[in-house]
Coordinates of C-alpha atoms and ligand atoms in Angstrom, one line a residue:
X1 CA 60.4 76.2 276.1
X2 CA 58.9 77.5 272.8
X3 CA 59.9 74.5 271.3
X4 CA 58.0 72.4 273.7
X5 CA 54.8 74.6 273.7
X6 CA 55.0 74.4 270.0
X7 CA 55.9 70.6 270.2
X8 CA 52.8 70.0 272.0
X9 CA 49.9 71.9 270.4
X10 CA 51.2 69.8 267.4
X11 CA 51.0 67.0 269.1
X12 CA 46.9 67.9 270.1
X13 CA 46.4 69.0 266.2
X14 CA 47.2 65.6 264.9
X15 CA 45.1 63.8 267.4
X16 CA 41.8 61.8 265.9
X17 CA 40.1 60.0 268.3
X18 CA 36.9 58.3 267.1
X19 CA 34.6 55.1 267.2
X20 CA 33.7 52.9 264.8
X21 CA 29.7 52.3 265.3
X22 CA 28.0 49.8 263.7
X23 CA 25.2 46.7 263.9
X24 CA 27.3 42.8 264.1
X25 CA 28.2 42.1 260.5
X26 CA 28.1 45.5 258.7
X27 CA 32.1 45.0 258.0
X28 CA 33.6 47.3 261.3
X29 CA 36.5 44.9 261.8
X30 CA 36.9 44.2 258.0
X31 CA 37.0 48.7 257.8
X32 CA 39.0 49.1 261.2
X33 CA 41.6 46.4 259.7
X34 CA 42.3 48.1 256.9
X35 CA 42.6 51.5 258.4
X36 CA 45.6 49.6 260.4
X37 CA 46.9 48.5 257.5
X38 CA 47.0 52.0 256.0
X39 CA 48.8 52.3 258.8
X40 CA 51.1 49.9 258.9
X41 CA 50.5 49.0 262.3
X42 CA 49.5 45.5 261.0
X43 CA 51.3 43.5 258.0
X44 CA 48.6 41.2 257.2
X45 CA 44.6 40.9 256.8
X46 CA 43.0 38.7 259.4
X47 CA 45.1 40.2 262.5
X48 CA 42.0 42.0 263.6
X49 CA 39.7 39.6 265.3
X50 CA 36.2 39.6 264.5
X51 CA 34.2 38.4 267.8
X52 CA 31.1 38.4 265.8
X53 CA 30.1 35.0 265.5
X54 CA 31.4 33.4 268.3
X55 CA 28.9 32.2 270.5
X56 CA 31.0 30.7 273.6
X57 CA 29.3 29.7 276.5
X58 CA 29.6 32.2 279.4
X59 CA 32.7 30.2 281.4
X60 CA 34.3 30.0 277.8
X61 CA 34.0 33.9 276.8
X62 CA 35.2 34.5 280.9
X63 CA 38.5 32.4 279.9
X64 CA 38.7 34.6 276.5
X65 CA 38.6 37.7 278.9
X66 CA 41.2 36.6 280.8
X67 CA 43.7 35.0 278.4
X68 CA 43.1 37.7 275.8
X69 CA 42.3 40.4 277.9
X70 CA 39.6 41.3 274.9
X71 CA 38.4 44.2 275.8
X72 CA 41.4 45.5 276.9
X73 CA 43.8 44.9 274.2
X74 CA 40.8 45.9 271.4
X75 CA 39.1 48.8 273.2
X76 CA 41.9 51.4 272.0
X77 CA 43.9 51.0 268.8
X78 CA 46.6 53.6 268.2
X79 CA 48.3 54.2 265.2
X80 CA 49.9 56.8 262.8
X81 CA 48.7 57.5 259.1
X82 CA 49.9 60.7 256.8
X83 CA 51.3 62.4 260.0
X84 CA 48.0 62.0 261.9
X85 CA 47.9 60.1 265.4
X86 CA 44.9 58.2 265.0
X87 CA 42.8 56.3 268.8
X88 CA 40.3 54.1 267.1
X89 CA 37.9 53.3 270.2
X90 CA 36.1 50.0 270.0
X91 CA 32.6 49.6 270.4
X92 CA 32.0 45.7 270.9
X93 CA 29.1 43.9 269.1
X94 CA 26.0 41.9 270.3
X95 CA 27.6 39.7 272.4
X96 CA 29.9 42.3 274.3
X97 CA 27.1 45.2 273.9
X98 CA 27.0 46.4 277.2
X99 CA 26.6 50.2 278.8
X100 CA 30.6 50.1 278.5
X101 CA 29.8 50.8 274.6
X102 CA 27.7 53.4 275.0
X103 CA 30.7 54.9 277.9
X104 CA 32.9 54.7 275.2
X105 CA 31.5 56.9 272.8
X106 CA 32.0 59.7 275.4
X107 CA 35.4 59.5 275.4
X108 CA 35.2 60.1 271.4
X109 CA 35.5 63.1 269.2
X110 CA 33.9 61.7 266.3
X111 CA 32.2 58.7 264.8
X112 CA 32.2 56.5 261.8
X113 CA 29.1 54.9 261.5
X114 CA 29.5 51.7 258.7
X115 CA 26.0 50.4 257.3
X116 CA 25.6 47.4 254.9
X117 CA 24.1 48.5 251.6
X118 CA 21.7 45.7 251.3
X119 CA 20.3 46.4 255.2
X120 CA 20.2 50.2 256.1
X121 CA 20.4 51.3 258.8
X122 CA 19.9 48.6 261.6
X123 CA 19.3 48.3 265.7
X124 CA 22.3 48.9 267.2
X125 CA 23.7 51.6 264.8
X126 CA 20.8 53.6 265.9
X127 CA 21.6 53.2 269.5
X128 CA 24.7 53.9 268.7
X129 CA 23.9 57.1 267.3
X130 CA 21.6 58.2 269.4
X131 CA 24.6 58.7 271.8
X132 CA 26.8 60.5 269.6
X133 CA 24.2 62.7 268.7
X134 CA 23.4 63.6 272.2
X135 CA 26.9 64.6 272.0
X136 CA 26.9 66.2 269.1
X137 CA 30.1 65.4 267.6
X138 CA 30.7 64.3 263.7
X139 CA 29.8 61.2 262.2
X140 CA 31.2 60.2 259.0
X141 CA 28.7 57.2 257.2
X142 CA 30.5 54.4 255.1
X143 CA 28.0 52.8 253.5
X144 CA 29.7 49.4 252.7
X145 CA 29.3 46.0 250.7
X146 CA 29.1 48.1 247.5
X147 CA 29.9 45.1 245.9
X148 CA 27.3 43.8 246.9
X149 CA 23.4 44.0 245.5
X150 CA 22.3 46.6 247.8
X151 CA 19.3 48.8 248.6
X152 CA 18.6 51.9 246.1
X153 CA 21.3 54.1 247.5
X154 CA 18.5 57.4 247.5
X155 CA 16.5 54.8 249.6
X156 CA 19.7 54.8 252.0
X157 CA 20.3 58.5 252.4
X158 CA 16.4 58.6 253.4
X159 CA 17.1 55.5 256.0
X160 CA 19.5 57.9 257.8
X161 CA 17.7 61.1 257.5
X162 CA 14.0 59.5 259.0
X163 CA 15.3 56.8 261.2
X164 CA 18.4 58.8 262.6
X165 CA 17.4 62.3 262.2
X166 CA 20.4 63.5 261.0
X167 CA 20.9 65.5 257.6
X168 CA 23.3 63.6 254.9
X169 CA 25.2 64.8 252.2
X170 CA 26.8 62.2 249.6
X171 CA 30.4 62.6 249.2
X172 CA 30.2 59.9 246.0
X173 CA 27.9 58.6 244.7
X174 CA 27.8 54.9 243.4
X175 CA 27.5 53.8 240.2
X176 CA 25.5 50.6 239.4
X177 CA 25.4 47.9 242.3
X178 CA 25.9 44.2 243.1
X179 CA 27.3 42.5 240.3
X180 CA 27.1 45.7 238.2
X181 CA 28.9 48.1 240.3
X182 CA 31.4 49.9 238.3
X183 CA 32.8 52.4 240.8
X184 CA 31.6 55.7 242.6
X185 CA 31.5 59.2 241.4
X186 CA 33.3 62.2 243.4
X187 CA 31.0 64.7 243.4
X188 CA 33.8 67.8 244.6
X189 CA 36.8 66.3 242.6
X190 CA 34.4 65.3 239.0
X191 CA 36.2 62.1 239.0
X192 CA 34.8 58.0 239.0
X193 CA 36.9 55.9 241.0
X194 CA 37.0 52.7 239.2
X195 CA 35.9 49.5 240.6
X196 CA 38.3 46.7 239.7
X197 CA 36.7 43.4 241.4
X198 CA 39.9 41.3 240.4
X199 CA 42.2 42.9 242.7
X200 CA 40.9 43.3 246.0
X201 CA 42.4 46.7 246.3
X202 CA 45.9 45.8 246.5
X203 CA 46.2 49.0 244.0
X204 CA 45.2 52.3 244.2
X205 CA 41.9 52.6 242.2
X206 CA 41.7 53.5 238.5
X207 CA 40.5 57.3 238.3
X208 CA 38.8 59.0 235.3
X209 CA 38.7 62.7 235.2
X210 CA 35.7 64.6 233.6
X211 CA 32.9 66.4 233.2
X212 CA 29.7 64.5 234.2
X213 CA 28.3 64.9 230.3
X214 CA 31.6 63.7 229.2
X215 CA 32.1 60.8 226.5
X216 CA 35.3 59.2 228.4
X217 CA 32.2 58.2 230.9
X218 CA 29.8 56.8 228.4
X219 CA 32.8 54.6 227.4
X220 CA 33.5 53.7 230.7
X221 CA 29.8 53.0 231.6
X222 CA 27.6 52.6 228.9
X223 CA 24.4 54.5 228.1
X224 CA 22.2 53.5 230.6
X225 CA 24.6 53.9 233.6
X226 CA 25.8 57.1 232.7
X227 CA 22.7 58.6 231.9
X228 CA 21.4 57.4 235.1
X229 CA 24.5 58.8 237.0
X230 CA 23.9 61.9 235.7
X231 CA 20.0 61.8 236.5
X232 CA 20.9 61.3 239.7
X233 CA 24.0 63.8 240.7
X234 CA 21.7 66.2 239.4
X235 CA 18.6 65.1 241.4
X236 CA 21.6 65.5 244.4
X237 CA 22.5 68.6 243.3
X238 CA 18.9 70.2 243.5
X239 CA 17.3 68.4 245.9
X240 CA 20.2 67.1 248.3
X241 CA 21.8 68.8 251.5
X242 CA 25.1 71.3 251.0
X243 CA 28.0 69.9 251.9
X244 CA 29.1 72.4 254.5
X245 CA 32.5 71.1 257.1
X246 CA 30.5 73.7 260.1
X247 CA 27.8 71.2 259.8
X248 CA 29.5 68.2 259.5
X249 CA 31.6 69.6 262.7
X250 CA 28.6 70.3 264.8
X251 CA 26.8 66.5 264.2
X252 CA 24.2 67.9 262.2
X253 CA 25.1 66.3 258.9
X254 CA 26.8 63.3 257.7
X255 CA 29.1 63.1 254.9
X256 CA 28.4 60.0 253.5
X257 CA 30.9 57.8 251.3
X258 CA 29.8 54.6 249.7
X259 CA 32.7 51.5 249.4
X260 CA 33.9 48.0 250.0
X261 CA 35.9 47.5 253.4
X262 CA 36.6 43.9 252.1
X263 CA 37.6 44.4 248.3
X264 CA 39.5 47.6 249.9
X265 CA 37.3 49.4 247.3
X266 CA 36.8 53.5 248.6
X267 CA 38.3 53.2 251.9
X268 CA 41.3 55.1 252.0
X269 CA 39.7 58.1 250.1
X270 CA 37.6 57.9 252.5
X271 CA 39.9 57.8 255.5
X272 CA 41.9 60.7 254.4
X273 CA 39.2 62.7 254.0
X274 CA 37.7 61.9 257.4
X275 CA 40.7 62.7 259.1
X276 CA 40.8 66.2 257.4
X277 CA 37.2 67.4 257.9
X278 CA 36.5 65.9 261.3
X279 CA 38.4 67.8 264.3
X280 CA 41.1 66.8 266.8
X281 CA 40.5 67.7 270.8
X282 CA 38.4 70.0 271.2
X283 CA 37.2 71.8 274.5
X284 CA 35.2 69.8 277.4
X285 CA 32.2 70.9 279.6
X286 CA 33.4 70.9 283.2
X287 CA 32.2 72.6 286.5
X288 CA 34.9 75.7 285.9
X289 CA 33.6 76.0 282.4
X290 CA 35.1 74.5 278.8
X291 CA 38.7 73.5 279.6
X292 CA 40.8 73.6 276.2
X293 CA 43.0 70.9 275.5
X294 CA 45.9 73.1 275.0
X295 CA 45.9 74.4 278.5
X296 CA 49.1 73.0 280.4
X297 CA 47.4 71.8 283.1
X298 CA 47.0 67.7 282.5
X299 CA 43.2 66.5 283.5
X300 CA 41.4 63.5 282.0
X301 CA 38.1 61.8 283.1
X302 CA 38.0 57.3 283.3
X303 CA 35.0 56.3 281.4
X304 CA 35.2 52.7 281.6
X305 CA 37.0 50.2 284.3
X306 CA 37.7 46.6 283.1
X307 CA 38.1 44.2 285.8
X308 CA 41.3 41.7 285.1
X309 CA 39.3 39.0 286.7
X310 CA 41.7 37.3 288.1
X311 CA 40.3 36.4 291.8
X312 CA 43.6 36.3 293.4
X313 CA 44.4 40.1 292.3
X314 CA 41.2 41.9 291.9
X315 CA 43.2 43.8 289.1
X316 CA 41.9 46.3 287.7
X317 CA 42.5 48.7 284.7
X318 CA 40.9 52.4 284.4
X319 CA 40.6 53.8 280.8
X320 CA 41.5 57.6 281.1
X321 CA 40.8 59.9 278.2
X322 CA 43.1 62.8 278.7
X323 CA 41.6 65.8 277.9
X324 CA 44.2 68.7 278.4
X325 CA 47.8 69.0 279.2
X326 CA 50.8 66.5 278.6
X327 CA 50.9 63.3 280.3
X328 CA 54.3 62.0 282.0
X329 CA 55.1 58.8 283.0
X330 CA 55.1 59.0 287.2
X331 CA 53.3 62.0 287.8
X332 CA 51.6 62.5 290.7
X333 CA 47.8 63.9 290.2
X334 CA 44.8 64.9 291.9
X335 CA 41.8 62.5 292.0
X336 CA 39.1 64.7 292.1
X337 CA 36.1 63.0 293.3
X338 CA 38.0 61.3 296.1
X339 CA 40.4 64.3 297.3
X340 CA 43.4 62.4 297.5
X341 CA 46.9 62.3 295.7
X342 CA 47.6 59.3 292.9
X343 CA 50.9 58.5 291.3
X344 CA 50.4 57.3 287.4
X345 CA 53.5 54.8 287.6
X346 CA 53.1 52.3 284.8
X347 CA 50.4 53.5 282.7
X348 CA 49.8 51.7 279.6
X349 CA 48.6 52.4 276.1
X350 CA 47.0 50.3 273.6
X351 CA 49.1 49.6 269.8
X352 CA 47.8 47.9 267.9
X353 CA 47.8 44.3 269.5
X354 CA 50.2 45.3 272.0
X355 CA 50.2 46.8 275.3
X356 CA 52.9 49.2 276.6
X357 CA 54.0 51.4 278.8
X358 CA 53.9 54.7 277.6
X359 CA 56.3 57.8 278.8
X360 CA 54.0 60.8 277.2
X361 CA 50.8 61.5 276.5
X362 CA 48.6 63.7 274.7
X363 CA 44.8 65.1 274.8
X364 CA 43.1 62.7 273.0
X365 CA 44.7 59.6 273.9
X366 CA 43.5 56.9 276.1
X367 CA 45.5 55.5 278.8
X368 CA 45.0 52.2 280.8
X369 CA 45.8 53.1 284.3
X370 CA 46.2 50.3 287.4
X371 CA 43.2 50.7 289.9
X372 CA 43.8 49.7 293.2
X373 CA 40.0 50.0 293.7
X374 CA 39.7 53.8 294.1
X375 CA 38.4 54.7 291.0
X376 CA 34.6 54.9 289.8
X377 CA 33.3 55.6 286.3
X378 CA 33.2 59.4 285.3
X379 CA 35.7 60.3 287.9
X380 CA 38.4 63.0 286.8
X381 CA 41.8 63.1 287.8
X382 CA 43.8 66.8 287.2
X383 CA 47.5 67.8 287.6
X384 CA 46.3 71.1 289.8
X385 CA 44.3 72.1 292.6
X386 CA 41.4 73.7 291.0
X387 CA 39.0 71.6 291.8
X388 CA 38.7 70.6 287.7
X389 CA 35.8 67.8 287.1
X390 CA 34.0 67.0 284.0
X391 CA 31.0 67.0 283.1
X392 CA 29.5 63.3 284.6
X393 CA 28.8 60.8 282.4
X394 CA 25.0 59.3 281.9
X395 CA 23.5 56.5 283.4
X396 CA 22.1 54.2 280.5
X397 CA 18.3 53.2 280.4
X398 CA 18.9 49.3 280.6
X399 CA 16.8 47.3 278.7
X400 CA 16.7 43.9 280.6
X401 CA 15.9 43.3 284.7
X402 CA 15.7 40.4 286.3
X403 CA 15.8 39.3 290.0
X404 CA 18.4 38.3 291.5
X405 CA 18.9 37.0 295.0
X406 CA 21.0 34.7 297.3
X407 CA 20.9 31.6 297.7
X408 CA 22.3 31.0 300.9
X409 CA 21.3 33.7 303.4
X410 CA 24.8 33.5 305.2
X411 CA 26.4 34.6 302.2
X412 CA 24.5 37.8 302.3
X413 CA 27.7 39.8 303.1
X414 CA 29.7 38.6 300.6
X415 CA 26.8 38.6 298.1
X416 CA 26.4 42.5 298.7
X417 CA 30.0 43.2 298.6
X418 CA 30.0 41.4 294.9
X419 CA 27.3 43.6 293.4
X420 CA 28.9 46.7 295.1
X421 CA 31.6 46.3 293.3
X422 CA 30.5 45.1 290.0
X423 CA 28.2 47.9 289.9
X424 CA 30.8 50.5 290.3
X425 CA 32.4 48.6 287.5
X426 CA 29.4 50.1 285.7
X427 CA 28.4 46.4 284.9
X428 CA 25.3 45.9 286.4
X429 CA 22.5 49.0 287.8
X430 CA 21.3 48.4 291.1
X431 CA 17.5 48.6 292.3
X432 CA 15.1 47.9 295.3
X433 CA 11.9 47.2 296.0
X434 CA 10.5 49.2 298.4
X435 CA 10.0 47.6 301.4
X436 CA 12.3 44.7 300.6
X437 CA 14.9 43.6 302.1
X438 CA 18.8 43.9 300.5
X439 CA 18.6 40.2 299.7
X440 CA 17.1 40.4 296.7
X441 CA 17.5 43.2 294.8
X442 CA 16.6 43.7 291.0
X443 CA 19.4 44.4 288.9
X444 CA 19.1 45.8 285.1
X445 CA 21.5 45.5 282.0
X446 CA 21.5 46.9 278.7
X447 CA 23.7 43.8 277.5
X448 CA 21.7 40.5 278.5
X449 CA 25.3 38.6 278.6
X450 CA 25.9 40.7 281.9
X451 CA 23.7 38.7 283.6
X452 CA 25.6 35.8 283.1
X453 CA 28.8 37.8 283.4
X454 CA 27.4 38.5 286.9
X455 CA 26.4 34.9 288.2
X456 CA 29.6 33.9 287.3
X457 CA 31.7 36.4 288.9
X458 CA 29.8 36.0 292.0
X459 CA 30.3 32.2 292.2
X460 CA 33.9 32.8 291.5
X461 CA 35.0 35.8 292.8
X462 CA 32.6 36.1 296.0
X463 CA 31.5 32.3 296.6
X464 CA 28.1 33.6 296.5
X465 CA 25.5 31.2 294.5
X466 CA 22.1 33.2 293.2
X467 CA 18.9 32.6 291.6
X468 CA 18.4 35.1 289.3
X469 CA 14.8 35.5 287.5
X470 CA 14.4 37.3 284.6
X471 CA 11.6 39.8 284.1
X472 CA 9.4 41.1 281.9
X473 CA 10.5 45.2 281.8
X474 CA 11.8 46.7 278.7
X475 CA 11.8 50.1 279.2
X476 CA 12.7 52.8 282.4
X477 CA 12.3 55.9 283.4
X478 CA 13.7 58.0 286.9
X479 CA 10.5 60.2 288.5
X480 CA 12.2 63.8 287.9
X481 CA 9.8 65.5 290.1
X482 CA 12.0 66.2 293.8
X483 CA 11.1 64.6 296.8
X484 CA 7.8 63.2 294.8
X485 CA 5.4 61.2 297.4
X486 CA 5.6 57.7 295.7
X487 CA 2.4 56.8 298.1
X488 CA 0.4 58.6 296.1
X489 CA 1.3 57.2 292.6
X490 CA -1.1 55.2 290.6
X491 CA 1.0 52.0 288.6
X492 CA -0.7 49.6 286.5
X493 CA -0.3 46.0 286.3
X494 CA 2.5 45.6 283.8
X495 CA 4.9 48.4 285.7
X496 CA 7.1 48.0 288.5
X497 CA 8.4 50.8 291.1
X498 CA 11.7 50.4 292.7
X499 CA 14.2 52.7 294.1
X500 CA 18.1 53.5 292.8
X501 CA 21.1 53.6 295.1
X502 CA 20.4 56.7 295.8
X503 CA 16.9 56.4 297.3
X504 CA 15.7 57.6 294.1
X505 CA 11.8 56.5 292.7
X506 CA 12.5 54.7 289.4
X507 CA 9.7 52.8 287.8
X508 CA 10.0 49.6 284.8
X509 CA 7.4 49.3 282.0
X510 CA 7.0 46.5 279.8
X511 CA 6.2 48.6 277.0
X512 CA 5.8 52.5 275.6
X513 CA 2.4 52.1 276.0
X514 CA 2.4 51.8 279.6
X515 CA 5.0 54.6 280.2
X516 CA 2.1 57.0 278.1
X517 CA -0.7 55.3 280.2
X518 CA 1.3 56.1 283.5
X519 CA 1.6 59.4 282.6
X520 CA -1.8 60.3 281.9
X521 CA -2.7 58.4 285.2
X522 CA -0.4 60.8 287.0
X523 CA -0.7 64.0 285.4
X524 CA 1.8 65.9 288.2
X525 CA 4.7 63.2 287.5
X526 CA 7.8 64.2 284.6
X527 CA 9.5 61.0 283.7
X528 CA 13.0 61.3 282.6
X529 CA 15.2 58.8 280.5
X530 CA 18.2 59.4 281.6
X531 CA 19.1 59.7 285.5
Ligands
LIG1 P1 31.6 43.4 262.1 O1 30.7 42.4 262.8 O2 30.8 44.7 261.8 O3 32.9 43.6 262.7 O4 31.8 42.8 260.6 P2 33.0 42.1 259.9 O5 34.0 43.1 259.5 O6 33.5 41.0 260.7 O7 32.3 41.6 258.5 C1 31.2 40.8 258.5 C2 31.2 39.9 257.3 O8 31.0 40.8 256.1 C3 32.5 39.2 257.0 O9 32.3 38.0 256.5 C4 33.3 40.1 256.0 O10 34.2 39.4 255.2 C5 32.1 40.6 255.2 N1 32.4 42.0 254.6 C6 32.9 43.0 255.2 N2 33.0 44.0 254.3 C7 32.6 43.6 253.2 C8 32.5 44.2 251.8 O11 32.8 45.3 251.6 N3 31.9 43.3 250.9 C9 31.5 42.1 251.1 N4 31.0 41.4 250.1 N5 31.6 41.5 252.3 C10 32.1 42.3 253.3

């Protein structure tokens, strides 16, 4: 019994579960492939596959899903490194980006967020972050391409700390750039880590040992470098953030580490010490307070449902982060939200490219369980009676509407049932016009593939043909104020009112400046971003 108790809060401590965030083409696949390799989960380089470039058309990238099952074999890598048990969550790029990445991140305890040296920080990283920060868990920055030319690295750290708001605190510090990039400086170990090009990091790097003034570096660098590196870890020294692992724990500073995923130049320094300062499990908000990991009572919540879409099945897979308690093969557990009884009988778990059934679980891990169609996004299941649910997860803004309506008025049915579902699927976000009927409804995305995604699934999995026009709303915002009398509102041309699924006011604006101008139109109404 000991044994087992001791067995498991092991098994929580060497849990890591984190996402990789970054903007297409800042080297996440290049970073999360060689972290696997570490690993030994893969042999070779080139196993991960980048979906970057592709640009399929919409049937094609369906027949990907399917044959690949994409975002279910990629959205959870598992693998061991140094005694660690390490859930890398993938966040898919520009093509995939839908509200599924930003679900994702809930079900992480950390963050690495990779940025290319010659670009900063770009869009999507910073809606990226933005999430994680709401959450406040640590994010680790890799700034990568070092050998690369790249922006001024000061000019970097100031990218993150005015665009993302976040403190930073250099971990190395680079030395030279592009062409002339000779290797980074350790600033707690007093150590350069040595570039070598020629290589592409099949060896550990080089190491010199020393004091900053010392005369092994002038060697090593010449004049001008090493007097600039010394310029500059003192200008760090004075003027930069502390290094301080509270901070770093709490999200309110990033430990940055400059490197090359692709010359393998940096990364595993910087792995190993990620995996020390950031933390395993920790306690979730629920409705009965924070629930520890460690507790023996097994609970998790599904953040993200993936549709097999296969029209003859309807299969579907829920992605359950577990959150405390062990997880056996077969158990029988309460799901919450619906009151009722479900039996976890062939769960599966993501290794590197393989699925399989797993037999034990721990917090922190992500399993794929079969969803006969009961489950909805946020829901928690729980091995006891106590009622257990955590805390929801957001509904996020979309950033693209359009109208969408059927074709056929027969098919209404059938074309009601299809968004029904897809929108518990967390695909699409359902909206009405008042005063409209349900055959045309407006439907909004953050990811503009979804709208394809839905035409197609509708045609093939509900027979139902739509026309779909897009419009011009960027921005939304949920009317906060209870029970507020819409009649009374005053809109301007370039803003829309509609209502949610739940009969809530919601309005659309093209632009920022219309949501300011609304609000000084309507001094009584708060507008919130989130619902
Ligand atoms: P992702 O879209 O963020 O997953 O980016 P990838 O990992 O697919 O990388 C995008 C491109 O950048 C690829 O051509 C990589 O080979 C390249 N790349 C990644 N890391 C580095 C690096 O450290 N240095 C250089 N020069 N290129 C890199």
């Amino acid at each position: 019994m000991v044994k087992d108790k001791l067995n498991f809060t092991n098994e929580v401590k060497r849990r890591r579960t984190f996402a990789i965030i970054s903007h297409p083409d800042a080297g996440k696949t290049t970073l999360t492939e060689k972290f696997l390799l570490y690993g030994g989960a893969i042999r070779s380089a080139g196993s991960v596959k980048s979906r970057r470039s592709a640009k399929y058309a919409v049937s094609d990238w369906m027949e990907i899903e399917k044959q690949r099952g994409i975002s279910v074999t990629s959205s959870v890598l598992q693998f061991e490194y140094d005694d660690f048990c390490i859930n890398i969550l993938d966040t898919p790029g520009h093509q995939d980006f839908s509200e599924d990445t930003y679900r994702t991140l809930m079900a992480a305890d950390s963050a690495v967020m990779v940025i290319d040296c010659s670009k900063g920080v770009e869009e999507q990283t910073k809606k990226l972050f933005k999430v994680c920060k709401m959450r406040g868990i640590p994010i680790f920055t890799f700034i990568n391409k070092m050998d690369r030319m790249g922006k001024d690295p000061f000019d970097l750290l100031d990218d993150i700390e005015n665009v993302l708001d976040i403190k930073s605190c250099p971990v190395n510090w680079p030395i030279g750039s592009g062409k002339n990039f000779k290797g980074v400086y350790n600033r707690s170990e007093n150590k350069i880590e040595v570039f070598n090009d020629g290589n592409h990091g099949q060896s550990i790097a080089k190491t010199i040992t020393g004091d900053l003034t010392d005369d092994k570096f002038t060697e090593l660098l010449g004049d001008d470098l090493h007097e600039q590196l010394k310029n500059d870890i003192e200008l760090l020294d004075i003027a930069g953030d502390n290094f301080s692992i509270d901070e770093i724990q709490n999200g309110n500073l990033t430990p940055v580490f400059f490197g090359s995923a692709l010359t393998n130049f940096g990364v595993e320094p910087f792995l190993k010490s990620f995996l020390d300062i950031t933390t395993p499990p920790k306690a979730r908000p629920s409705n009965l307070g924070d629930i520890n990991p460690e507790t023996s009572n097994f609970s998790g919540f599904i953040f993200k449902i993936q549709a097999n879409m296969n029209p003859a099945h309807r299969d579907r897979i829920a992605f359950l982060r577990i959150c405390s308690g062990k997880f056996e093969k077969g158990m029988i557990v309460n799901h919450v939200q619906k009151n009722k009884k479900v039996k976890l009988a062939q769960p599966q778990q993501f290794v590197a490219q393989d699925r399989v059934v797993v037999d034990n679980a721990y917090p922190g891990d992500i399993i794929g369980i079969h969803d006969p169609g009961i489950f909805n996004i946020g829901d928690t299941l729980c091995q006891d009676g106590s009622g257990l649910k955590y805390a929801g997860i957001p509904q996020f803004a979309p950033e693209h509407f359009a109208r969408i309506s059927t074709l056929n008025s027969l098919k209404r049915k059938q074309f009601l049932k299809g968004i029904t579902q897809l929108a518990q699927e967390g695909a699409i976000q359902v909206y009405k016009r008042p005063n409209i009927g349900l055959e045309e409804l407006i439907i909004g995305v953050v990811g503009v593939l979804q709208f394809d995604v839905l035409e197609y699934r509708l045609k093939n999995e509900y027979g139902v043909d739509v026309s779909k026009q897009l419009l011009p709303y960027k921005h939304i915002r949920w009317i906060a104020n209870e029970d507020y009398d819409t009649s009374n509102l005053s809109l301007t041309m370039d803003s829309m009112l509609v209502e949610n699924k739940d009969e809530q006011p919601v309005i659309l604006f093209q632009n920022e400046w219309s949501i300011r101008h609304i609000l000084e139109r309507n001094k009584d109404i708060e507008l919130r971003e989130h619902s």
